[in-house]
Amino acid sequence: MTVKLSRTKAIAAVTGAASIALIATGCSPSTGSEGGGDGGAIELTVATFNDFGYTDELLQEYMDDNPDITVVHNKAATTNEARANYFQKLGKGGLADIEAIEVDWLPEVMQYSDLLAEVPADLSDRWLDWKAGAATDTDDRLIGYGTDIGPEAVCYRSDLFAAAGLPTDRESVATLLEGDWNTYFDVGAQYSAATGKAWFDSAASSYQGMINQVEAAYEDPDSGEIIATDNAEVEDIYNQVLEASATQSAHLGQWSDDWFAGLSNGAFATMLCPGWMLGVISGNAEGVTGWDVANVFPNGGGNWGGSYLTVPADGEHVEEAQKLADWLTAPEQQIKAFVNAGTFPSQVDAYEDEALTGFVNEYFNDAPVGELFIERANAVEVSPFKGEFYFQINDAMQKALTRVEDGTQDQQASWDQWVSEVDAIG
Amino acid sequence: MTATETDAPIRTGTPGPGRAGPPPRGIRRIAFSHRLSRWDLKLSPYLYISPFFILFIVTGLFPIAYTAVISFMDWDLVRGTGTFIGFDQYAYVLGQPKFWVALRNTFSIFLLSSVPQLVLAIFIAAMLDQNIRAKTFWRMGVLVPYVMAPVAVALIFSNMFGDQYGLVNSVLNDLGFASVPWHSDAFASHIAIATMVNFRWTGYNTLILLAAMQAIPRDYYEAAAIDGAGRLRQFFAITVPSLRPTLIFVIITSTIGGLQIFDEPRMYDQFGTGGADSQWLTITLYLYDIGWGQWNFGRAAALAWILFLIILAIGVINLLVTRRLVRNEGSNR
């Protein structure tokens, strides 16, 4: 009885003390990150999201080569989560030793490039020029270790093409669509006239492919000033895609429930697809046999998406983290990641590896996607400048296009509203 | 302390048990222990409840004050610095057409969800209050939707309200009606979102009202029945008036919840930013987008304070209405 009593007392005392300590310390950052500190051993944390293809086996390889290092891998469920976490802790401590970022939020990260450790200069030749270029700041510091990229091709439904009397094999389709956006929309007009069905999924997603080929669409690369509303190129693209959309679009907003349904029920015949989109299509349109991919992209090459690894400069083991990031983004490891998760390498040397060149995709009618996307990656010439306000302006533009597509506004009214929204930014 | 020392003799008209007469010098120790026990009596209650207030100051009051400070600044979240710019953020937010659209949407969704919800809840509660079979089963049944996570509800419903391949439109088409543009027409989107809210919260309110109904003395109904009042007459003459205080509670909580609606409109489409033409943009959604989409914390803080003031204003109105209603009830008796 007495024993029991004293134990409960002890527990009460401990919990009391703990709660007081909790209040007193508030939320002190980075407690317990120096685990495994015996014998000079170091723990390195790697934070990623979605699937980078960094399996336990891959990381174990590094630990075997470097016995004094333990790698701990934290995966965030979504990029939004990772993004919120990144900007909350950047510069304040508490981030992992290596933090993955997506190209979508790279412009925001570049504003704080001074808070990140620089990638050693001798490594910069490893990546495609435009991949390294996008992560290089105005002081010429490269701050991101490129992982994957999203070179774009055209995915199409060969069964729908056949029904419309168009060629169906991927070489002929590539020849058919070779050219600029006018060619793409002209063939689309033919298709829609012949079948009465939609050629592409939505104006907004086609616009994305087009605007990614414009060097400086919304902001002046030198001054950072917003030039979007006066840029004739932007207005031309806007008008071109909406004129085509009137007859050729399925009006299905990308990633909407209707769009996912449209992938499998043949609501549209073609779609602009980066390498990683193949997984989205095959995952959501199981049982559909018609999807194929052609080695072509209107108006040359285009890139959509991809990621980088960054090393926060205030980490506890910056040097070791840089070595690990170096290893993870080396061509050999990137190819393993590609095999694991389909993340297409951004490393020049990887494109000579047989594991990549010989890769075929069963779902897409055994398309040689490894070789195909290497060519698409090499076709990318323009690295669009994305400044501080890029995503706000682009988001407003996507909405402007959607407004016309769903019939809320006409082309001019929607453009005018976009202009007034962009004017309010900043 | 001196204040209480001097106060004490004045109040000795009714001397407490511990303070009979001036203390002699010799027993100072006792006096001290008395003082201790007096402190104990006076201070201990505050000490016991202090954890709540300390926590409240740290987690409640401080963020509110800090938000106010940030709302006057052009704030850089990453570097943790800002420049003072006064009321510019407030002026900017109030000058945005989007803000007023968001305000309109919030109230529209709030009314579309609260009014039918409460009417429905009262009637379901009245049904459950009758002598029916398997009472507990039905009573627990109405609470099932509330157990579902709001995000799950939103996922299912936004799938149903798809513009082209959604369940609701397919059914409408089969019945010979035209499709409803759920994602482009503002009013249609409000109805769809209100449906999700109603689905989740009707059962919850039903149970609260049911509990209140059970507390109404059965004699009233017996007396009314003897006087020849029908079921409907009984409902409007006895049940509804007796529910007044509970109704007021339910209305206030659903007002606060309604003005802060976030999950359902955020999950309604794939972007979560309230639609291409801000058709279903609500205040909290706008706040989230400014803060976590554009990383403009100064502006988001200003909007947060505006929302706080709106809720406060409506709370005051609620309070005045409540007071009047309660007084009315008193005079009725």
GROMACS .gro file of N, CA, C and O in nm, chain A residues 23 80 83-84 87-88 90-92 108 111-115 250-259 261-262 265 267 392 395 398-400 402-403 406 408-409 417 421 424-426, chain B residues 51 54-55 58 76-80 92 96 98 155 158-160 162-166 181 183-185 266 268 270-271 273-279 288-289 292-296 299:
model
  352
   23ILE      N    1   0.627   2.417  -2.039
   23ILE     CA    2   0.586   2.556  -2.051
   23ILE      C    3   0.709   2.646  -2.055
   23ILE      O    4   0.718   2.739  -2.134
   80ASN      N    5   0.276   2.022  -5.024
   80ASN     CA    6   0.229   2.139  -4.949
   80ASN      C    7   0.278   2.137  -4.806
   80ASN      O    8   0.320   2.239  -4.751
   83ARG      N    9   0.642   2.212  -4.804
   83ARG     CA   10   0.665   2.354  -4.834
   83ARG      C   11   0.640   2.440  -4.710
   83ARG      O   12   0.721   2.527  -4.676
   84ALA      N   13   0.528   2.413  -4.641
   84ALA     CA   14   0.496   2.491  -4.521
   84ALA      C   15   0.606   2.473  -4.416
   84ALA      O   16   0.654   2.569  -4.355
   87PHE      N   17   0.947   2.667  -4.510
   87PHE     CA   18   0.955   2.812  -4.492
   87PHE      C   19   0.934   2.854  -4.347
   87PHE      O   20   0.975   2.963  -4.308
   88GLN      N   21   0.870   2.766  -4.269
   88GLN     CA   22   0.857   2.801  -4.127
   88GLN      C   23   0.989   2.792  -4.053
   88GLN      O   24   1.014   2.864  -3.959
   90LEU      N   25   1.314   2.759  -4.214
   90LEU     CA   26   1.434   2.803  -4.284
   90LEU      C   27   1.497   2.923  -4.213
   90LEU      O   28   1.430   3.021  -4.182
   91GLY      N   29   1.626   2.910  -4.184
   91GLY     CA   30   1.698   3.021  -4.121
   91GLY      C   31   1.681   3.024  -3.970
   91GLY      O   32   1.743   3.105  -3.902
   92LYS      N   33   1.592   2.939  -3.915
   92LYS     CA   34   1.569   2.940  -3.771
   92LYS      C   35   1.617   2.812  -3.705
   92LYS      O   36   1.611   2.797  -3.585
  108GLU      N   37   1.058   3.091  -5.472
  108GLU     CA   38   1.049   3.141  -5.335
  108GLU      C   39   1.177   3.109  -5.258
  108GLU      O   40   1.226   3.190  -5.180
  111GLN      N   41   1.484   3.339  -5.311
  111GLN     CA   42   1.491   3.464  -5.236
  111GLN      C   43   1.573   3.450  -5.108
  111GLN      O   44   1.618   3.549  -5.051
  112TYR      N   45   1.587   3.327  -5.063
  112TYR     CA   46   1.660   3.303  -4.939
  112TYR      C   47   1.782   3.216  -4.965
  112TYR      O   48   1.823   3.138  -4.880
  113SER      N   49   1.841   3.231  -5.086
  113SER     CA   50   1.952   3.143  -5.123
  113SER      C   51   2.072   3.160  -5.030
  113SER      O   52   2.153   3.070  -5.016
  114ASP      N   53   2.081   3.276  -4.964
  114ASP     CA   54   2.195   3.298  -4.873
  114ASP      C   55   2.185   3.212  -4.747
  114ASP      O   56   2.283   3.199  -4.673
  115LEU      N   57   2.068   3.152  -4.723
  115LEU     CA   58   2.053   3.068  -4.604
  115LEU      C   59   2.086   2.922  -4.635
  115LEU      O   60   2.072   2.836  -4.549
  250ALA      N   61  -1.187   1.960  -7.367
  250ALA     CA   62  -1.288   1.885  -7.292
  250ALA      C   63  -1.334   1.964  -7.170
  250ALA      O   64  -1.423   1.920  -7.098
  251HIS      N   65  -1.272   2.080  -7.146
  251HIS     CA   66  -1.307   2.167  -7.033
  251HIS      C   67  -1.299   2.094  -6.899
  251HIS      O   68  -1.382   2.114  -6.812
  252LEU      N   69  -1.199   2.007  -6.886
  252LEU     CA   70  -1.184   1.934  -6.760
  252LEU      C   71  -1.061   1.988  -6.688
  252LEU      O   72  -0.949   1.967  -6.732
  253GLY      N   73  -1.082   2.060  -6.579
  253GLY     CA   74  -0.969   2.117  -6.505
  253GLY      C   75  -0.875   2.008  -6.459
  253GLY      O   76  -0.918   1.908  -6.402
  254GLN      N   77  -0.745   2.029  -6.483
  254GLN     CA   78  -0.648   1.926  -6.447
  254GLN      C   79  -0.658   1.894  -6.298
  254GLN      O   80  -0.670   1.983  -6.215
  255TRP      N   81  -0.652   1.766  -6.265
  255TRP     CA   82  -0.658   1.710  -6.130
  255TRP      C   83  -0.797   1.716  -6.069
  255TRP      O   84  -0.816   1.680  -5.954
  256SER      N   85  -0.899   1.762  -6.144
  256SER     CA   86  -1.035   1.757  -6.088
  256SER      C   87  -1.087   1.614  -6.099
  256SER      O   88  -1.033   1.532  -6.173
  257ASP      N   89  -1.195   1.586  -6.025
  257ASP     CA   90  -1.252   1.451  -6.030
  257ASP      C   91  -1.297   1.416  -6.171
  257ASP      O   92  -1.281   1.303  -6.216
  258ASP      N   93  -1.354   1.516  -6.240
  258ASP     CA   94  -1.398   1.493  -6.377
  258ASP      C   95  -1.280   1.459  -6.468
  258ASP      O   96  -1.292   1.376  -6.557
  259TRP      N   97  -1.167   1.526  -6.442
  259TRP     CA   98  -1.048   1.503  -6.525
  259TRP      C   99  -0.998   1.360  -6.509
  259TRP      O  100  -0.965   1.293  -6.607
  261ALA      N  101  -1.175   1.107  -6.427
  261ALA     CA  102  -1.271   1.020  -6.496
  261ALA      C  103  -1.244   1.026  -6.646
  261ALA      O  104  -1.250   0.923  -6.715
  262GLY      N  105  -1.210   1.146  -6.696
  262GLY     CA  106  -1.185   1.165  -6.838
  262GLY      C  107  -1.065   1.087  -6.889
  262GLY      O  108  -1.059   1.049  -7.006
  265ASN      N  109  -1.226   0.745  -6.961
  265ASN     CA  110  -1.343   0.730  -7.050
  265ASN      C  111  -1.328   0.799  -7.185
  265ASN      O  112  -1.426   0.818  -7.255
  267ALA      N  113  -1.248   1.110  -7.278
  267ALA     CA  114  -1.306   1.242  -7.295
  267ALA      C  115  -1.219   1.331  -7.383
  267ALA      O  116  -1.267   1.427  -7.442
  392GLN      N  117   0.188   3.347  -5.812
  392GLN     CA  118   0.065   3.423  -5.793
  392GLN      C  119   0.006   3.464  -5.928
  392GLN      O  120  -0.113   3.451  -5.951
  395ASP      N  121  -0.111   3.153  -6.119
  395ASP     CA  122  -0.233   3.100  -6.059
  395ASP      C  123  -0.354   3.183  -6.103
  395ASP      O  124  -0.458   3.129  -6.139
  398GLN      N  125  -0.434   3.090  -6.459
  398GLN     CA  126  -0.504   2.963  -6.470
  398GLN      C  127  -0.653   2.982  -6.441
  398GLN      O  128  -0.739   2.923  -6.505
  399LYS      N  129  -0.680   3.067  -6.342
  399LYS     CA  130  -0.821   3.092  -6.308
  399LYS      C  131  -0.890   3.170  -6.419
  399LYS      O  132  -1.007   3.147  -6.449
  400ALA      N  133  -0.816   3.264  -6.480
  400ALA     CA  134  -0.874   3.342  -6.590
  400ALA      C  135  -0.914   3.248  -6.704
  400ALA      O  136  -1.022   3.261  -6.762
  402THR      N  137  -0.981   2.928  -6.680
  402THR     CA  138  -1.092   2.845  -6.635
  402THR      C  139  -1.225   2.920  -6.644
  402THR      O  140  -1.327   2.863  -6.681
  403ARG      N  141  -1.222   3.050  -6.610
  403ARG     CA  142  -1.345   3.130  -6.617
  403ARG      C  143  -1.404   3.131  -6.757
  403ARG      O  144  -1.525   3.126  -6.775
  406ASP      N  145  -1.537   2.759  -6.839
  406ASP     CA  146  -1.665   2.717  -6.780
  406ASP      C  147  -1.778   2.816  -6.807
  406ASP      O  148  -1.887   2.803  -6.754
  408THR      N  149  -1.816   3.135  -6.734
  408THR     CA  150  -1.850   3.241  -6.641
  408THR      C  151  -1.828   3.379  -6.703
  408THR      O  152  -1.902   3.473  -6.675
  409GLN      N  153  -1.722   3.390  -6.782
  409GLN     CA  154  -1.690   3.519  -6.844
  409GLN      C  155  -1.647   3.498  -6.987
  409GLN      O  156  -1.608   3.388  -7.026
  417GLN      N  157  -1.003   4.110  -6.597
  417GLN     CA  158  -1.001   4.081  -6.454
  417GLN      C  159  -0.863   4.032  -6.411
  417GLN      O  160  -0.814   4.069  -6.304
  421GLU      N  161  -0.613   4.189  -6.133
  421GLU     CA  162  -0.561   4.109  -6.023
  421GLU      C  163  -0.408   4.116  -6.016
  421GLU      O  164  -0.350   4.125  -5.908
  424ALA      N  165  -0.281   4.428  -5.865
  424ALA     CA  166  -0.295   4.436  -5.719
  424ALA      C  167  -0.186   4.359  -5.646
  424ALA      O  168  -0.171   4.372  -5.525
  425ILE      N  169  -0.108   4.279  -5.722
  425ILE     CA  170  -0.002   4.199  -5.659
  425ILE      C  171   0.118   4.287  -5.629
  425ILE      O  172   0.151   4.376  -5.706
  426GLY      N  173   0.185   4.256  -5.520
  426GLY     CA  174   0.310   4.328  -5.492
  426GLY      C  175   0.299   4.423  -5.375
  426GLY      O  176   0.202   4.428  -5.305
  477PRO      N  177  -0.283   2.733  -1.388
  477PRO     CA  178  -0.234   2.667  -1.510
  477PRO      C  179  -0.317   2.701  -1.633
  477PRO      O  180  -0.263   2.727  -1.739
  480ILE      N  181  -0.227   3.060  -1.733
  480ILE     CA  182  -0.092   3.068  -1.790
  480ILE      C  183  -0.093   3.011  -1.932
  480ILE      O  184  -0.046   3.072  -2.027
  481LEU      N  185  -0.156   2.894  -1.945
  481LEU     CA  186  -0.166   2.834  -2.078
  481LEU      C  187  -0.243   2.924  -2.174
  481LEU      O  188  -0.206   2.940  -2.290
  484VAL      N  189  -0.023   3.207  -2.282
  484VAL     CA  190   0.082   3.164  -2.374
  484VAL      C  191   0.024   3.123  -2.509
  484VAL      O  192   0.073   3.162  -2.615
  502ASP      N  193   0.838   3.937  -4.315
  502ASP     CA  194   0.910   3.830  -4.383
  502ASP      C  195   0.919   3.712  -4.287
  502ASP      O  196   0.992   3.716  -4.189
  503LEU      N  197   0.844   3.608  -4.318
  503LEU     CA  198   0.834   3.494  -4.226
  503LEU      C  199   0.969   3.425  -4.206
  503LEU      O  200   1.006   3.391  -4.095
  504VAL      N  201   1.043   3.407  -4.315
  504VAL     CA  202   1.165   3.328  -4.306
  504VAL      C  203   1.271   3.400  -4.223
  504VAL      O  204   1.332   3.343  -4.133
  505ARG      N  205   1.292   3.528  -4.253
  505ARG     CA  206   1.394   3.601  -4.180
  505ARG      C  207   1.341   3.654  -4.047
  505ARG      O  208   1.418   3.707  -3.966
  506GLY      N  209   1.210   3.643  -4.026
  506GLY     CA  210   1.153   3.686  -3.898
  506GLY      C  211   1.165   3.835  -3.874
  506GLY      O  212   1.175   3.880  -3.760
  518TYR      N  213  -0.535   4.751  -4.774
  518TYR     CA  214  -0.523   4.665  -4.891
  518TYR      C  215  -0.633   4.559  -4.890
  518TYR      O  216  -0.703   4.540  -4.989
  522GLN      N  217  -0.970   4.504  -5.157
  522GLN     CA  218  -0.973   4.395  -5.254
  522GLN      C  219  -1.116   4.351  -5.281
  522GLN      O  220  -1.188   4.317  -5.189
  524LYS      N  221  -1.198   4.080  -5.391
  524LYS     CA  222  -1.204   3.941  -5.346
  524LYS      C  223  -1.253   3.930  -5.202
  524LYS      O  224  -1.322   3.836  -5.166
  581LEU      N  225  -1.453   1.501  -4.966
  581LEU     CA  226  -1.404   1.424  -5.080
  581LEU      C  227  -1.519   1.352  -5.151
  581LEU      O  228  -1.532   1.357  -5.273
  584SER      N  229  -1.765   1.619  -5.308
  584SER     CA  230  -1.715   1.692  -5.424
  584SER      C  231  -1.709   1.599  -5.545
  584SER      O  232  -1.721   1.642  -5.658
  585ASN      N  233  -1.693   1.470  -5.518
  585ASN     CA  234  -1.701   1.374  -5.627
  585ASN      C  235  -1.844   1.365  -5.681
  585ASN      O  236  -1.867   1.363  -5.801
  586MET      N  237  -1.940   1.366  -5.588
  586MET     CA  238  -2.081   1.360  -5.629
  586MET      C  239  -2.122   1.483  -5.709
  586MET      O  240  -2.202   1.475  -5.802
  588GLY      N  241  -1.951   1.654  -5.918
  588GLY     CA  242  -1.872   1.676  -6.039
  588GLY      C  243  -1.957   1.737  -6.148
  588GLY      O  244  -2.076   1.705  -6.161
  589ASP      N  245  -1.899   1.828  -6.229
  589ASP     CA  246  -1.979   1.899  -6.329
  589ASP      C  247  -2.025   1.807  -6.441
  589ASP      O  248  -2.135   1.819  -6.491
  590GLN      N  249  -1.934   1.715  -6.484
  590GLN     CA  250  -1.969   1.635  -6.601
  590GLN      C  251  -1.997   1.489  -6.568
  590GLN      O  252  -2.086   1.430  -6.625
  591TYR      N  253  -1.917   1.433  -6.478
  591TYR     CA  254  -1.936   1.292  -6.449
  591TYR      C  255  -1.978   1.267  -6.304
  591TYR      O  256  -1.960   1.161  -6.251
  592GLY      N  257  -2.029   1.370  -6.239
  592GLY     CA  258  -2.072   1.355  -6.101
  592GLY      C  259  -2.204   1.281  -6.090
  592GLY      O  260  -2.284   1.280  -6.183
  607PRO      N  261  -2.424   2.355  -6.317
  607PRO     CA  262  -2.281   2.386  -6.317
  607PRO      C  263  -2.230   2.406  -6.175
  607PRO      O  264  -2.212   2.519  -6.128
  609HIS      N  265  -1.952   2.391  -6.028
  609HIS     CA  266  -1.826   2.460  -5.998
  609HIS      C  267  -1.811   2.594  -6.066
  609HIS      O  268  -1.709   2.659  -6.051
  610SER      N  269  -1.910   2.637  -6.145
  610SER     CA  270  -1.893   2.768  -6.206
  610SER      C  271  -2.000   2.866  -6.160
  610SER      O  272  -1.978   2.986  -6.160
  611ASP      N  273  -2.117   2.816  -6.120
  611ASP     CA  274  -2.220   2.905  -6.071
  611ASP      C  275  -2.204   2.922  -5.920
  611ASP      O  276  -2.197   2.823  -5.846
  692ARG      N  277  -1.247   2.422  -4.904
  692ARG     CA  278  -1.108   2.393  -4.946
  692ARG      C  279  -1.100   2.262  -5.023
  692ARG      O  280  -1.022   2.249  -5.116
  694TYR      N  281  -1.341   2.135  -5.199
  694TYR     CA  282  -1.446   2.129  -5.301
  694TYR      C  283  -1.389   2.114  -5.442
  694TYR      O  284  -1.453   2.058  -5.529
  696GLN      N  285  -0.989   2.081  -5.686
  696GLN     CA  286  -0.854   2.030  -5.675
  696GLN      C  287  -0.753   2.134  -5.631
  696GLN      O  288  -0.643   2.101  -5.588
  697PHE      N  289  -0.786   2.264  -5.644
  697PHE     CA  290  -0.688   2.366  -5.609
  697PHE      C  291  -0.706   2.419  -5.467
  697PHE      O  292  -0.611   2.464  -5.405
  699THR      N  293  -0.860   2.688  -5.376
  699THR     CA  294  -0.848   2.834  -5.363
  699THR      C  295  -0.979   2.906  -5.391
  699THR      O  296  -0.981   3.024  -5.420
  700GLY      N  297  -1.089   2.833  -5.384
  700GLY     CA  298  -1.219   2.900  -5.389
  700GLY      C  299  -1.277   2.922  -5.528
  700GLY      O  300  -1.371   2.999  -5.542
  701GLY      N  301  -1.223   2.856  -5.629
  701GLY     CA  302  -1.284   2.865  -5.761
  701GLY      C  303  -1.223   2.973  -5.849
  701GLY      O  304  -1.164   3.069  -5.801
  702ALA      N  305  -1.241   2.956  -5.981
  702ALA     CA  306  -1.177   3.045  -6.078
  702ALA      C  307  -1.227   3.188  -6.063
  702ALA      O  308  -1.152   3.283  -6.082
  703ASP      N  309  -1.354   3.205  -6.031
  703ASP     CA  310  -1.410   3.339  -6.017
  703ASP      C  311  -1.443   3.365  -5.870
  703ASP      O  312  -1.535   3.441  -5.840
  704SER      N  313  -1.371   3.301  -5.779
  704SER     CA  314  -1.394   3.313  -5.635
  704SER      C  315  -1.537   3.276  -5.599
  704SER      O  316  -1.593   3.332  -5.506
  705GLN      N  317  -1.595   3.180  -5.671
  705GLN     CA  318  -1.736   3.148  -5.648
  705GLN      C  319  -1.761   3.101  -5.506
  705GLN      O  320  -1.863   3.131  -5.449
  714TYR      N  321  -0.614   3.179  -4.559
  714TYR     CA  322  -0.516   3.071  -4.576
  714TYR      C  323  -0.433   3.094  -4.701
  714TYR      O  324  -0.311   3.077  -4.700
  715ASP      N  325  -0.500   3.135  -4.807
  715ASP     CA  326  -0.430   3.154  -4.934
  715ASP      C  327  -0.328   3.268  -4.924
  715ASP      O  328  -0.216   3.257  -4.974
  718TRP      N  329  -0.048   3.116  -4.651
  718TRP     CA  330   0.030   2.998  -4.684
  718TRP      C  331   0.051   2.979  -4.832
  718TRP      O  332   0.131   2.896  -4.873
  719GLY      N  333  -0.024   3.055  -4.914
  719GLY     CA  334  -0.001   3.046  -5.058
  719GLY      C  335   0.094   3.154  -5.103
  719GLY      O  336   0.187   3.130  -5.179
  720GLN      N  337   0.072   3.276  -5.053
  720GLN     CA  338   0.155   3.389  -5.096
  720GLN      C  339   0.259   3.427  -4.992
  720GLN      O  340   0.337   3.518  -5.013
  721TRP      N  341   0.258   3.362  -4.879
  721TRP     CA  342   0.353   3.391  -4.771
  721TRP      C  343   0.351   3.536  -4.729
  721TRP      O  344   0.453   3.593  -4.694
  722ASN      N  345   0.233   3.598  -4.736
  722ASN     CA  346   0.224   3.737  -4.695
  722ASN      C  347   0.159   3.743  -4.558
  722ASN      O  348   0.039   3.761  -4.544
  725ARG      N  349  -0.036   4.068  -4.429
  725ARG     CA  350  -0.169   4.082  -4.486
  725ARG      C  351  -0.265   3.979  -4.426
  725ARG      O  352  -0.380   4.011  -4.394
   0.00000   0.00000   0.00000
